[in-house]
């Protein structure tokens, strides 16, 4: 399986190369009855659009989405939703100088070894533009989740060594780095300016908090909620790590500290802490789901690097053009969208957990 | 999908509860022609067997595997291989005191919320014994990988704050903690003794190094090698984090440092460093694949804990019986087995990457 | 994918060879809360058991099912249900005379060409005993469907040229051929006696009527209700054809005849005829689903046949031992069981057709 | 799963409605290295194009395919191939008179019951235009199969009661009905003229012969070659039956007649007859694979019919506009394309049947 489809019941298949004619996604399994317009999706695409600050690539793409199927009179019909973004800018660059060179930190070499051919223009399928399909799928998933009271808060937790000290949502919306801490954002900007100056790049960490999940979401063995989230996250280009709740810090902790006690107000059961990150035994435990992903520094840097070309000769490469000195801010919406698709898919799977739910569902239909 | 199946072409379906009649795995998609005996699988099961040191539970299970199908005259036939381990010891314990209490850090509460019923004996399906199925599947996958020259080195990297300073394979085989550093193993043992004394438990980190992978393994978008490994690892009970190569440390690094240069000896292309952990663009890059998983402290501790019972009343719980004060050493083989199944499955997927491979395969058959 | 798993959400994985240690099925995705005992499954197994009349093989197998997991205190828990039948009789036969000969009409040759090895004892995995796993899966599916008011009537429609003229359920239960027409059953028995006398065998047609399906079951493009039924049926060993509603006869008809009109009693919409067989556009139309499968004559006959052995030499083969002169009666329950699994799986898929169902499901849970 | 994806390793996802903006297919898992142009696909689309004779609908669609991704410099790269056909003619019709009426024999009623909404324009997703996606996927599959020496001969076997008496390929190419028998084609044309005259429609049977398959194709239990073909065929809109080899006729036969003997010329094993239709035990047996599908009469007829509208009122309907009086000729290419996708997918699956193939594959790569 070539692996361009994500999900089992809410299935998103993506396609498209950085400098091909277009990029797109086909959403199969979107339930009928959802109001859906191009604006709904455009809002999410705009969050990942390049050219919005000095920290993002200068490539100017309108990235305008077109709905090609699955929506009738503004409502989803249950049939596949085909979404497309034309590549407007694809003829403007000259890739002849990197056409046969393996850029360090990129997928040029591995693509060539696997397939014997690669579309070298802008990284082809391994370009960051591949995430357009993910964001379109996630936009639809998010809209559905919102109708169920499930919401996301996703932000830049750190860039390089600069980490946030608070989560101030207003501050986040005020800076191009999506950092919910005005002071940290300023420090991170200075750090990135230095990176840019010397032709280098930076990495960072994104944190995502999911609120409003029903308890018991996730399938107990291989399709655990956290397992599926981990896959979703590591499938994003530059991600090198995933942790849920206390994550790696839990490995230094003790059971007496790390266990979250259960408590009750007489009506509802809740936990007295959230070291688990909202997941017990692979199923949501009623608390917020909290996870983090580590993003590596942008591999495209303007400093010269030693590498090898397709002929197997050692060469030096200097990557021209403007590239994001840090991917993190634009990846925030991608992380959120992958989480949304993962969760929606598990919400469908969870509907078949109990026999009585099946019985309720089909009796109810009979009565209509 | 209830999610008890792992893999697409090499598919392992596991079943069984801690105190049910048996636990098992059905391997579908194992190629014909592999010599396979119960001993091959028993060797792996023995690596996770309890009762081997004071740091593992006192439960004595023979955990003897029986091959029920798919092997004829000692050779796999291409049909499903059914493997079973009878639960010999399941009647010996009394679970009445925890039957209706939600143990902190366990899946009791989430199971109950999801299904409305749970097998409370020994954790039922969420017990550590569930990994028996994974180990049996991984034992077969590993045997196949070995014939392709793919090998694993998996060990305890840290327990609590005690971390290894070297990878000494002989030392690893000498201690019950699977730590490849004699001195660190000693320190970790002291730390665990303290934990046991006060009725507490510890966590740790496992590292796995995969050697001998062909370049280009992994599917470039959603089924990346690292994405599938991340899912495999987070699907293991107590795992809270995954990182590949430099992982979270890469988020503090710069592109100029984190990028691995390519070099050549005139014949073969290789990398000058391995910050990537052997994966570029989701495909193996020819270097060793190196990843780590974070394991939380054993949730079963003998210190009293505040919790809630099924009637929604606040209660205190003290968990009797002997439990592993640390899961890490017994999880080493589970991590390795999940990695083996992940990799073998992607080796099959990779066979269809190029048209000429398909042509070679079917022409060759004609000539036989 | 080796294809031993059937279904997406209600998934049944089968394993086992005719003369191996055992045969089994693992049901993953069975909802929690179903009362399930070994007797429930045994009833279905008994319908396919050999040794019940002169028209079935003399092999005497108890075929007693054992539930190994997934059921706690008589109730399903939502975890995988492992079911096993030990092969009691497997050592009694001598297969040395056919060990290296390709029996005409059997899978010996194709198995050998595909895998390079085969378990020749009793046909191995291609034996009729492979259907034990199907029947066990179908027994559980049927029990669930019954709680939803969905019922099956499955019978022998014809054997050789002898076809039923009526559907008399009582008559069906009175004869070993499962023919719901006493007179036809008698004629068919005479015909089979002749076949047996000359060492020959017969085929026939099975018809299945499914009553009580909700309207709209089935997914409109590739997973149509009739498409999934067709696959289910053709996956049974000796089946050579499938038709739904008027089937092949519809190809001779005209639109004006073949179209079923819609009508209404003021409350409910129904059809004035059922040429469609209860399926329109791949979805159930509210009428009974009616389909037929064609079964070929048993390939094991005692007349001598010309064939080839594994060394590629032309040889004559005479198959000794008692074999069913007709498979049809014992295949009736297999057809029904495959239909039950197909339908239950689509009932789960159908739950995600409408957004409002998803909203109802999760709001309702919140209120509990 | 909403079921718009076909195949496991060669996966085709289709989308689009009859009167939406476009229809398309995304092919995931196409191997790299195939020369592919829009002409390759256009040739297949032209075989199903309307407006070619008086027996096909007058709707004039150019149906021009556009390749949007996955092909670089005329060669497939292993990434998803996105194919699109714009609906040029979609604004020309007025559907207001059937917007709320359930046409007999159509999916209007079942769509509405399932989803609560439907795109009534031209049947929406249940239109015959949905097959455009299938044909585009099949065109690519066929091109790959041809490079392996696998070829198809597909034709109209009968229309109404008029059946062919010979298979004359030249004759087939001479008539719009794709009948390989000039005389039968003439009779069928007369029969269709009568149908048209009285506002009625006809059905028929399509036969497909697949030549050049390797022996052993198909997975022995649920993914049998014939099972997957049956599903593929019944998933096509108007198909009501499927049979392989002697099919339903085999149910009237005896084992001594129906069994195909094996023979040898000293080098190659072959069969002395082909009652099996080229499949034994679900795997190809080296002979031609021969199957037939039954197509029902076009449900859209111009005679008035009694039906019900969305308000539940009994109404009469007369369907205006020109519709194909018979679907069979245009479905020939659809049958062939579905068969091609089915077979290619199983060719990939078959690559993992033997351990030595896996070993050969990966050793060979090392040597490169």
Tab-separated table of C-alpha atoms in Angstrom, chain C residues 114-115, chain D residues 216-221 223-226 281-284 346-347 350:
chain	number	residue	atom	x	y	z
C	114	UNK	CA	1.723	-20.464	-5.583
C	115	UNK	CA	3.547	-21.535	-2.426
D	216	UNK	CA	-1.436	-19.219	-8.447
D	217	UNK	CA	-2.905	-15.718	-8.597
D	218	UNK	CA	-5.490	-15.056	-5.875
D	219	UNK	CA	-5.422	-15.562	-2.115
D	220	UNK	CA	-6.902	-18.879	-0.986
D	221	UNK	CA	-9.622	-17.934	1.516
D	223	UNK	CA	-9.578	-12.889	-1.343
D	224	UNK	CA	-9.981	-15.574	-3.966
D	225	UNK	CA	-9.471	-14.367	-7.524
D	226	UNK	CA	-13.088	-15.174	-8.387
D	281	UNK	CA	-9.413	-23.011	-5.045
D	282	UNK	CA	-9.598	-19.308	-5.714
D	283	UNK	CA	-6.287	-19.226	-7.553
D	284	UNK	CA	-5.654	-18.981	-11.289
D	346	UNK	CA	-3.754	-9.561	-6.673
D	347	UNK	CA	-0.514	-9.628	-8.653
D	350	UNK	CA	0.977	-12.612	-4.778
